[in-house]
mmCIF file of C-alpha atoms in Angstrom:
data_model
loop_
_atom_site.group_PDB
_atom_site.id
_atom_site.type_symbol
_atom_site.label_atom_id
_atom_site.label_comp_id
_atom_site.label_asym_id
_atom_site.label_seq_id
_atom_site.Cartn_x
_atom_site.Cartn_y
_atom_site.Cartn_z
ATOM 1 C CA MET A 14 82.698 168.666 -31.388
ATOM 2 C CA PHE A 15 79.373 169.874 -29.998
ATOM 3 C CA ARG A 16 76.590 171.169 -32.228
ATOM 4 C CA PHE A 17 72.812 171.615 -32.478
ATOM 5 C CA GLU A 18 71.177 169.772 -35.364
ATOM 6 C CA ASN A 19 68.118 172.076 -35.288
ATOM 7 C CA ASN A 20 69.508 175.245 -33.744
ATOM 8 C CA GLU A 21 66.577 177.331 -35.025
ATOM 9 C CA TYR A 22 64.503 175.953 -32.138
ATOM 10 C CA LEU A 23 66.796 177.723 -29.673
ATOM 11 C CA TRP A 24 64.838 180.895 -30.476
ATOM 12 C CA GLY A 25 62.167 179.335 -28.285
ATOM 13 C CA LEU A 26 64.299 180.258 -25.260
ATOM 14 C CA LEU A 27 63.103 183.839 -25.768
ATOM 15 C CA VAL A 28 59.738 182.804 -24.325
ATOM 16 C CA ILE A 29 61.371 182.407 -20.881
ATOM 17 C CA PRO A 30 62.044 186.131 -20.217
ATOM 18 C CA LEU A 31 58.558 186.875 -21.591
ATOM 19 C CA LEU A 32 56.936 184.437 -19.156
ATOM 20 C CA THR A 33 59.114 185.833 -16.361
ATOM 21 C CA PHE A 34 57.828 189.329 -17.059
ATOM 22 C CA PHE A 35 54.184 188.211 -16.883
ATOM 23 C CA PHE A 36 54.872 186.225 -13.701
ATOM 24 C CA ILE A 37 56.401 189.248 -11.956
ATOM 25 C CA TRP A 38 53.536 191.421 -13.180
ATOM 26 C CA SER A 39 50.940 188.955 -11.850
ATOM 27 C CA ARG A 40 52.688 188.750 -8.454
ATOM 28 C CA ILE A 41 52.669 192.532 -8.144
ATOM 29 C CA ALA A 42 48.995 192.705 -9.181
ATOM 30 C CA ARG A 43 48.090 189.961 -6.677
ATOM 31 C CA LYS A 44 49.903 191.753 -3.875
ATOM 32 C CA LYS A 45 48.044 195.013 -4.616
ATOM 33 C CA ALA A 46 44.719 193.169 -4.699
ATOM 34 C CA LEU A 47 45.340 191.561 -1.293
ATOM 35 C CA ARG A 48 46.230 194.878 0.286
ATOM 36 C CA ARG A 49 42.741 196.123 -0.549
ATOM 37 C CA PHE A 50 41.366 193.622 1.940
ATOM 38 C CA GLY A 51 43.761 194.459 4.791
ATOM 39 C CA ASN A 52 47.371 194.788 5.857
ATOM 40 C CA ASP A 53 49.865 191.911 5.833
ATOM 41 C CA GLU A 54 49.262 190.868 9.440
ATOM 42 C CA ILE A 55 45.527 190.483 8.867
ATOM 43 C CA MET A 56 46.009 188.559 5.618
ATOM 44 C CA ASN A 57 48.559 186.245 7.250
ATOM 45 C CA PHE A 58 46.009 185.517 9.963
ATOM 46 C CA LEU A 59 43.229 184.882 7.438
ATOM 47 C CA MET A 60 45.454 182.730 5.177
ATOM 48 C CA PRO A 61 47.812 180.892 7.544
ATOM 49 C CA PHE A 62 48.839 178.306 4.952
ATOM 50 C CA ALA A 63 49.603 180.756 2.130
ATOM 51 C CA SER A 64 53.262 180.869 1.100
ATOM 52 C CA LYS A 65 55.028 183.816 -0.466
ATOM 53 C CA ASN A 66 58.104 181.927 -1.634
ATOM 54 C CA ARG A 67 56.748 178.594 -2.849
ATOM 55 C CA PRO A 68 55.097 180.003 -6.034
ATOM 56 C CA VAL A 69 58.350 181.767 -6.932
ATOM 57 C CA PHE A 70 60.355 178.591 -6.310
ATOM 58 C CA LYS A 71 57.912 176.558 -8.417
ATOM 59 C CA PHE A 72 58.091 179.084 -11.252
ATOM 60 C CA LEU A 73 61.904 179.030 -11.272
ATOM 61 C CA ILE A 74 61.900 175.238 -11.469
ATOM 62 C CA LEU A 75 59.389 175.337 -14.322
ATOM 63 C CA MET A 76 61.456 177.876 -16.312
ATOM 64 C CA ILE A 77 64.637 175.830 -15.890
ATOM 65 C CA ALA A 78 62.738 172.733 -17.019
ATOM 66 C CA LEU A 79 61.420 174.618 -20.053
ATOM 67 C CA ALA A 80 64.967 175.719 -20.953
ATOM 68 C CA PHE A 81 66.189 172.114 -20.853
ATOM 69 C CA ILE A 82 63.281 170.867 -22.967
ATOM 70 C CA ILE A 83 63.700 173.589 -25.630
ATOM 71 C CA THR A 84 67.424 172.849 -25.759
ATOM 72 C CA GLY A 85 66.603 169.163 -26.171
ATOM 73 C CA ILE A 86 64.243 169.916 -29.058
ATOM 74 C CA ALA A 87 67.169 171.663 -30.811
ATOM 75 C CA ARG A 88 68.873 168.218 -30.802
ATOM 76 C CA PRO A 89 72.269 168.787 -29.162
ATOM 77 C CA GLN A 90 74.821 166.382 -30.613
ATOM 78 C CA TYR A 91 78.392 165.454 -29.843
ATOM 79 C CA GLY A 92 80.831 164.408 -32.540
ATOM 80 C CA SER A 93 82.181 161.021 -31.525
ATOM 81 C CA LYS A 94 84.393 159.951 -34.414
ATOM 82 C CA LEU A 95 87.018 161.650 -36.546
ATOM 83 C CA LYS A 96 87.997 160.347 -39.942
ATOM 84 C CA LYS A 97 90.160 161.475 -42.820
ATOM 85 C CA ARG A 98 88.253 162.646 -45.841
ATOM 86 C CA LYS A 99 89.602 163.484 -49.262
ATOM 87 C CA ARG A 100 88.021 166.421 -50.996
ATOM 88 C CA GLU A 101 88.670 168.677 -53.964
ATOM 89 C CA GLY A 102 88.535 172.346 -53.269
ATOM 90 C CA VAL A 103 90.391 175.558 -52.478
ATOM 91 C CA GLU A 104 91.536 177.188 -49.263
ATOM 92 C CA LEU A 105 89.895 180.483 -48.395
ATOM 93 C CA VAL A 106 90.735 182.922 -45.584
ATOM 94 C CA ILE A 107 88.397 185.819 -44.857
ATOM 95 C CA ALA A 108 89.873 188.878 -43.140
ATOM 96 C CA LEU A 109 87.029 190.844 -41.525
ATOM 97 C CA ASP A 110 87.425 194.422 -40.314
ATOM 98 C CA VAL A 111 86.006 194.823 -36.781
ATOM 99 C CA SER A 112 87.066 198.425 -36.158
ATOM 100 C CA ASN A 113 84.475 200.841 -34.776
ATOM 101 C CA SER A 114 83.924 202.365 -38.220
ATOM 102 C CA MET A 115 82.291 199.064 -39.248
ATOM 103 C CA LEU A 116 79.368 200.028 -36.993
ATOM 104 C CA ALA A 117 78.364 202.779 -39.437
ATOM 105 C CA GLU A 118 74.826 202.315 -40.692
ATOM 106 C CA ASP A 119 75.148 203.459 -44.308
ATOM 107 C CA ILE A 120 74.699 199.743 -45.079
ATOM 108 C CA GLN A 121 71.833 198.290 -43.046
ATOM 109 C CA PRO A 122 71.715 197.211 -40.274
ATOM 110 C CA ASN A 123 75.412 198.199 -40.144
ATOM 111 C CA ARG A 124 78.541 197.354 -42.083
ATOM 112 C CA LEU A 125 79.746 194.623 -39.722
ATOM 113 C CA GLU A 126 76.444 192.770 -39.314
ATOM 114 C CA ARG A 127 75.797 192.859 -43.052
ATOM 115 C CA ALA A 128 79.269 191.446 -43.697
ATOM 116 C CA LYS A 129 78.731 188.659 -41.137
ATOM 117 C CA LEU A 130 75.432 187.725 -42.785
ATOM 118 C CA ALA A 131 77.096 187.555 -46.201
ATOM 119 C CA ILE A 132 79.939 185.382 -44.850
ATOM 120 C CA SER A 133 77.417 183.032 -43.260
ATOM 121 C CA ARG A 134 75.637 182.645 -46.602
ATOM 122 C CA LEU A 135 78.969 182.031 -48.322
ATOM 123 C CA VAL A 136 79.774 179.254 -45.840
ATOM 124 C CA ASP A 137 76.440 177.631 -46.723
ATOM 125 C CA LYS A 138 77.585 177.451 -50.361
ATOM 126 C CA LEU A 139 80.962 175.839 -49.652
ATOM 127 C CA LYS A 140 81.253 172.107 -50.249
ATOM 128 C CA ASP A 141 84.777 170.747 -50.374
ATOM 129 C CA ASP A 142 86.702 173.906 -49.576
ATOM 130 C CA LYS A 143 88.480 174.958 -46.403
ATOM 131 C CA ILE A 144 87.808 178.289 -44.731
ATOM 132 C CA GLY A 145 89.521 180.378 -42.076
ATOM 133 C CA LEU A 146 88.514 183.641 -40.386
ATOM 134 C CA ILE A 147 90.727 186.535 -39.297
ATOM 135 C CA VAL A 148 89.486 189.661 -37.529
ATOM 136 C CA PHE A 149 91.433 192.886 -37.497
ATOM 137 C CA ALA A 150 91.375 196.450 -36.305
ATOM 138 C CA GLY A 151 94.640 197.988 -35.030
ATOM 139 C CA ASP A 152 96.153 194.523 -35.341
ATOM 140 C CA ALA A 153 95.057 191.164 -36.784
ATOM 141 C CA TYR A 154 93.974 188.045 -34.877
ATOM 142 C CA THR A 155 93.007 184.531 -35.901
ATOM 143 C CA GLN A 156 89.363 183.955 -35.060
ATOM 144 C CA LEU A 157 89.131 180.536 -36.741
ATOM 145 C CA PRO A 158 92.074 178.482 -38.064
ATOM 146 C CA ILE A 159 91.663 177.051 -41.556
ATOM 147 C CA THR A 160 89.103 174.244 -41.362
ATOM 148 C CA ALA A 161 86.580 172.190 -43.289
ATOM 149 C CA ASP A 162 84.149 172.287 -40.356
ATOM 150 C CA TYR A 163 81.536 174.754 -41.574
ATOM 151 C CA ASN A 164 79.457 174.511 -38.381
ATOM 152 C CA SER A 165 82.437 175.761 -36.374
ATOM 153 C CA ALA A 166 82.962 178.541 -38.902
ATOM 154 C CA LYS A 167 79.420 179.848 -38.392
ATOM 155 C CA LEU A 168 79.705 179.446 -34.625
ATOM 156 C CA PHE A 169 82.881 181.532 -34.455
ATOM 157 C CA LEU A 170 81.411 184.056 -36.876
ATOM 158 C CA ASN A 171 78.434 184.678 -34.600
ATOM 159 C CA SER A 172 80.750 185.757 -31.772
ATOM 160 C CA VAL A 173 82.469 188.460 -33.836
ATOM 161 C CA ASN A 174 81.974 192.072 -32.693
ATOM 162 C CA THR A 175 84.011 195.248 -32.352
ATOM 163 C CA GLN A 176 84.900 194.433 -28.725
ATOM 164 C CA ILE A 177 86.892 191.259 -29.398
ATOM 165 C CA VAL A 178 90.071 193.116 -30.367
ATOM 166 C CA PRO A 179 92.080 195.098 -27.774
ATOM 167 C CA LYS A 180 93.404 197.736 -30.187
ATOM 168 C CA GLN A 181 91.364 199.888 -32.521
ATOM 169 C CA GLY A 182 92.544 201.043 -35.949
ATOM 170 C CA THR A 183 92.538 199.450 -39.404
ATOM 171 C CA ALA A 184 95.621 197.329 -40.127
ATOM 172 C CA ILE A 185 94.725 195.775 -43.483
ATOM 173 C CA GLY A 186 98.335 194.833 -44.214
ATOM 174 C CA ALA A 187 98.654 192.942 -40.909
ATOM 175 C CA SER A 188 95.507 190.977 -41.699
ATOM 176 C CA ILE A 189 96.845 189.945 -45.125
ATOM 177 C CA ASN A 190 100.215 188.921 -43.659
ATOM 178 C CA LEU A 191 98.479 186.842 -40.974
ATOM 179 C CA ALA A 192 96.219 185.272 -43.623
ATOM 180 C CA ILE A 193 99.278 184.251 -45.638
ATOM 181 C CA ARG A 194 100.577 182.328 -42.606
ATOM 182 C CA SER A 195 97.161 180.810 -41.890
ATOM 183 C CA PHE A 196 96.918 178.463 -44.855
ATOM 184 C CA THR A 197 97.719 174.770 -44.496
ATOM 185 C CA PRO A 198 101.515 174.340 -44.662
ATOM 186 C CA ASN A 199 102.801 172.611 -47.810
ATOM 187 C CA SER A 200 99.280 172.436 -49.224
ATOM 188 C CA LYS A 201 99.065 172.393 -53.024
ATOM 189 C CA ALA A 202 95.510 173.745 -52.962
ATOM 190 C CA ASN A 203 94.765 177.070 -54.627
ATOM 191 C CA LYS A 204 94.443 179.816 -52.045
ATOM 192 C CA ALA A 205 92.518 183.069 -51.822
ATOM 193 C CA ILE A 206 92.137 185.863 -49.287
ATOM 194 C CA ILE A 207 89.014 188.018 -49.071
ATOM 195 C CA VAL A 208 89.471 191.285 -47.172
ATOM 196 C CA ILE A 209 86.185 192.844 -46.041
ATOM 197 C CA THR A 210 86.668 196.407 -44.811
ATOM 198 C CA ASP A 211 85.758 200.047 -45.338
ATOM 199 C CA GLY A 212 89.313 200.643 -46.552
ATOM 200 C CA GLU A 213 90.310 203.312 -44.037
ATOM 201 C CA ASN A 214 93.817 201.912 -43.562
ATOM 202 C CA HIS A 215 95.907 203.935 -41.106
ATOM 203 C CA GLU A 216 98.412 201.388 -39.847
ATOM 204 C CA ASP A 217 100.580 199.769 -42.549
ATOM 205 C CA ASP A 218 101.345 199.123 -46.226
ATOM 206 C CA ALA A 219 98.505 196.875 -47.364
ATOM 207 C CA VAL A 220 99.534 197.000 -51.024
ATOM 208 C CA SER A 221 102.951 195.518 -50.226
ATOM 209 C CA ALA A 222 101.244 192.799 -48.175
ATOM 210 C CA ALA A 223 99.034 191.934 -51.161
ATOM 211 C CA LYS A 224 102.126 191.664 -53.361
ATOM 212 C CA SER A 225 103.675 189.294 -50.812
ATOM 213 C CA ALA A 226 100.546 187.137 -51.048
ATOM 214 C CA VAL A 227 100.933 186.894 -54.827
ATOM 215 C CA GLU A 228 104.542 185.790 -54.351
ATOM 216 C CA ASN A 229 103.121 182.919 -52.286
ATOM 217 C CA ASN A 230 100.617 182.034 -55.041
ATOM 218 C CA ILE A 231 97.708 183.534 -53.102
ATOM 219 C CA VAL A 232 95.030 185.747 -54.673
ATOM 220 C CA VAL A 233 93.749 188.726 -52.673
ATOM 221 C CA HIS A 234 90.195 189.998 -53.235
ATOM 222 C CA THR A 235 88.669 193.005 -51.472
ATOM 223 C CA ILE A 236 85.119 194.006 -50.590
ATOM 224 C CA GLY A 237 84.374 197.623 -49.714
ATOM 225 C CA MET A 238 81.847 197.999 -46.916
ATOM 226 C CA GLY A 239 80.199 201.388 -46.907
ATOM 227 C CA LEU A 240 79.132 204.171 -49.228
ATOM 228 C CA PRO A 241 81.406 206.899 -50.659
ATOM 229 C CA GLN A 242 79.418 209.712 -48.992
ATOM 230 C CA GLY A 243 80.159 208.161 -45.611
ATOM 231 C CA SER A 244 78.237 207.865 -42.373
ATOM 232 C CA PRO A 245 78.691 208.770 -38.674
ATOM 233 C CA ILE A 246 79.747 206.055 -36.218
ATOM 234 C CA PRO A 247 77.081 205.269 -33.588
ATOM 235 C CA VAL A 248 78.156 204.730 -29.975
ATOM 236 C CA LEU A 249 76.178 203.963 -26.833
ATOM 237 C CA ARG A 250 76.621 206.238 -23.822
ATOM 238 C CA ASN A 251 74.513 205.654 -20.724
ATOM 239 C CA GLY A 252 72.148 203.558 -22.809
ATOM 240 C CA GLN A 253 71.600 206.370 -25.303
ATOM 241 C CA LYS A 254 72.630 206.244 -28.964
ATOM 242 C CA GLU A 255 75.058 209.006 -29.896
ATOM 243 C CA TYR A 256 77.658 209.538 -32.612
ATOM 244 C CA LEU A 257 81.410 209.481 -32.230
ATOM 245 C CA LYS A 258 83.033 212.940 -32.126
ATOM 246 C CA ASP A 259 86.616 214.117 -32.487
ATOM 247 C CA ASN A 260 88.550 216.253 -29.991
ATOM 248 C CA GLN A 261 86.969 219.416 -31.429
ATOM 249 C CA GLY A 262 83.457 218.065 -30.885
ATOM 250 C CA ASN A 263 82.741 217.415 -34.553
ATOM 251 C CA VAL A 264 80.899 214.241 -35.573
ATOM 252 C CA VAL A 265 83.310 211.750 -37.143
ATOM 253 C CA VAL A 266 82.206 210.575 -40.597
ATOM 254 C CA THR A 267 83.690 207.331 -41.918
ATOM 255 C CA LYS A 268 83.914 207.060 -45.695
ATOM 256 C CA LEU A 269 84.630 204.125 -47.961
ATOM 257 C CA ASN A 270 88.171 204.327 -49.356
ATOM 258 C CA GLU A 271 87.642 202.641 -52.712
ATOM 259 C CA THR A 272 90.996 203.761 -54.108
ATOM 260 C CA MET A 273 92.879 201.868 -51.425
ATOM 261 C CA LEU A 274 90.832 198.687 -51.875
ATOM 262 C CA GLU A 275 91.183 198.800 -55.651
ATOM 263 C CA GLN A 276 94.963 199.112 -55.277
ATOM 264 C CA ILE A 277 95.089 196.151 -52.858
ATOM 265 C CA ALA A 278 93.009 193.954 -55.183
ATOM 266 C CA ALA A 279 95.122 194.935 -58.186
ATOM 267 C CA ALA A 280 98.342 194.159 -56.326
ATOM 268 C CA GLY A 281 96.872 190.839 -55.208
ATOM 269 C CA ASN A 282 95.712 189.792 -58.696
ATOM 270 C CA GLY A 283 92.185 189.816 -57.332
ATOM 271 C CA VAL A 284 88.857 191.574 -57.773
ATOM 272 C CA TYR A 285 87.415 194.556 -55.908
ATOM 273 C CA VAL A 286 83.664 194.644 -55.216
ATOM 274 C CA ARG A 287 81.758 197.425 -53.488
ATOM 275 C CA ALA A 288 78.967 196.401 -51.148
ATOM 276 C CA ASN A 289 75.645 198.223 -51.016
ATOM 277 C CA ASN A 290 72.267 197.777 -49.378
ATOM 278 C CA ALA A 291 71.244 195.288 -52.058
ATOM 279 C CA GLN A 292 74.277 192.984 -51.956
ATOM 280 C CA VAL A 293 77.652 192.612 -50.250
ATOM 281 C CA GLY A 294 79.474 191.082 -53.204
ATOM 282 C CA LEU A 295 80.575 187.736 -51.841
ATOM 283 C CA ASN A 296 78.548 185.965 -54.521
ATOM 284 C CA THR A 297 80.649 187.669 -57.196
ATOM 285 C CA LEU A 298 83.854 186.611 -55.469
ATOM 286 C CA PHE A 299 82.491 183.101 -54.945
ATOM 287 C CA ASP A 300 82.237 182.814 -58.724
ATOM 288 C CA GLU A 301 85.871 183.953 -58.983
ATOM 289 C CA ILE A 302 86.929 181.375 -56.402
ATOM 290 C CA ASN A 303 85.092 178.628 -58.281
ATOM 291 C CA LYS A 304 87.217 179.436 -61.322
ATOM 292 C CA LEU A 305 90.303 178.346 -59.393
ATOM 293 C CA GLU A 306 91.468 174.817 -60.089
ATOM 294 C CA LYS A 307 90.231 172.410 -57.439
ATOM 295 C CA THR A 308 92.965 170.454 -55.688
ATOM 296 C CA GLU A 309 92.520 167.212 -53.761
ATOM 297 C CA MET A 310 92.935 167.845 -50.039
ATOM 298 C CA GLU A 311 92.814 165.631 -46.976
ATOM 299 C CA SER A 312 91.141 166.791 -43.791
ATOM 300 C CA LEU A 313 89.816 165.477 -40.494
ATOM 301 C CA VAL A 314 86.040 165.718 -40.127
ATOM 302 C CA TYR A 315 83.525 164.397 -37.644
ATOM 303 C CA SER A 316 81.789 161.456 -39.262
ATOM 304 C CA ASP A 317 79.332 160.471 -36.526
ATOM 305 C CA TYR A 318 77.313 162.635 -34.195
ATOM 306 C CA GLU A 319 75.513 161.168 -31.211
ATOM 307 C CA ASP A 320 72.259 162.744 -30.013
ATOM 308 C CA GLN A 321 72.308 164.086 -26.455
ATOM 309 C CA PHE A 322 68.721 165.371 -26.340
ATOM 310 C CA GLN A 323 67.543 162.522 -24.103
ATOM 311 C CA TYR A 324 69.575 163.886 -21.174
ATOM 312 C CA PHE A 325 68.035 167.330 -21.544
ATOM 313 C CA PHE A 326 64.526 165.855 -21.761
ATOM 314 C CA ALA A 327 65.167 163.689 -18.684
ATOM 315 C CA ILE A 328 66.333 166.651 -16.594
ATOM 316 C CA GLY A 329 63.408 168.731 -17.823
ATOM 317 C CA LEU A 330 60.838 166.049 -16.927
ATOM 318 C CA ILE A 331 62.386 165.515 -13.496
ATOM 319 C CA LEU A 332 62.149 169.242 -12.810
ATOM 320 C CA ILE A 333 58.516 169.313 -13.995
ATOM 321 C CA LEU A 334 57.732 166.420 -11.651
ATOM 322 C CA LEU A 335 59.464 168.269 -8.806
ATOM 323 C CA GLU A 336 57.439 171.393 -9.571
ATOM 324 C CA PHE A 337 54.250 169.305 -9.550
ATOM 325 C CA VAL A 338 54.831 167.748 -6.115
ATOM 326 C CA ILE A 339 55.704 171.067 -4.457
ATOM 327 C CA LEU A 340 52.443 172.655 -3.292
ATOM 328 C CA GLU A 341 51.887 176.396 -3.413
ATOM 329 C CA ARG A 342 50.289 176.289 0.040
ATOM 330 C CA LYS A 343 51.905 175.179 3.258
ATOM 331 C CA ASN A 344 51.010 171.736 4.581
ATOM 332 C CA LYS A 345 49.160 172.159 7.859
ATOM 333 C CA PHE A 346 51.099 169.266 9.345
ATOM 334 C CA LEU A 347 54.443 170.670 8.220
ATOM 335 C CA LYS A 348 53.706 174.368 8.540
ATOM 336 C CA ASN A 349 56.436 174.936 11.109
ATOM 337 C CA ILE A 350 59.104 173.701 8.683
ATOM 338 C CA ARG A 351 60.216 176.834 6.840
ATOM 339 C CA LEU A 352 62.055 175.217 3.958
ATOM 340 C CA PHE A 353 61.237 177.993 1.481
ATOM 341 C CA ALA A 354 61.211 180.923 3.854
ATOM 342 C CA VAL A 355 63.770 183.687 3.526
ATOM 343 C CA LYS A 356 65.588 184.196 6.761
ATOM 344 C CA GLU A 357 65.445 187.827 7.941
ATOM 345 C CA LYS A 358 68.585 189.400 9.337
#
């Protein structure tokens, strides 16, 4: 298992495209300044040892070195040992709607991103529980099997978007049925499903699926993402933000279907919570989950992580040394060796 102990430092990688922009800008400005003194043939005669490609090559090496060093600062680690650990907790599967309607911005920044943020915060609160993640649109798919590895849960959560499912729609019932099959077989732990969606179910009978969950001793909670008045669905076309339209050219407005979500929660012996711009509602459901009796479970977890940062630092320092020894100007004794020249066709 690979992880970063201090992954917040990875934001430092954003400095690389910024430095690249200033480097390109400075090269263009330098080229314009030289042209004021004469054309390329004259400047090549006046500066016979100047190289066009060496500075670019040096800059590329320096940026790669910087990337390795920043990655090393984030402390990459590799899990080296697995051990069995006994814990008391519940099993929780979150079914997250990733249909296009979840891009509506009635909840900022949009329904999907706000839900992902709330799930991430919920994971931070878990201690001895297991969690799984299902994504659904026109059908349901397992994004993360039930696990006690919270780092993996957040990693898989970050990759969730509306493009990861091949079929659009809103199959809430399919997500509940898949969640039922996702729990640890023969586990005596209390189980709960949290469905996070706008409730626009067009595919199946979600209420019957919730009743099936209850028959398997599983509680089904629902969270409604969106506002009753609804919101248009933004789409990008040719880099421009537009809104989804139907076949008649009318803007499609997606509205929260609270009635459906209330019926699902009631059938699943659970609680319905409506999200808004102040809160998503996972904290309320977390309190409900904590009321469930904790059951002793056994799971495999990584007990030891070995730091790998030294390899990243070593590569970075070697590249910095290489950048240092490569001169920007041609060596007069080696000027006929065109190692960094681009061959013209």
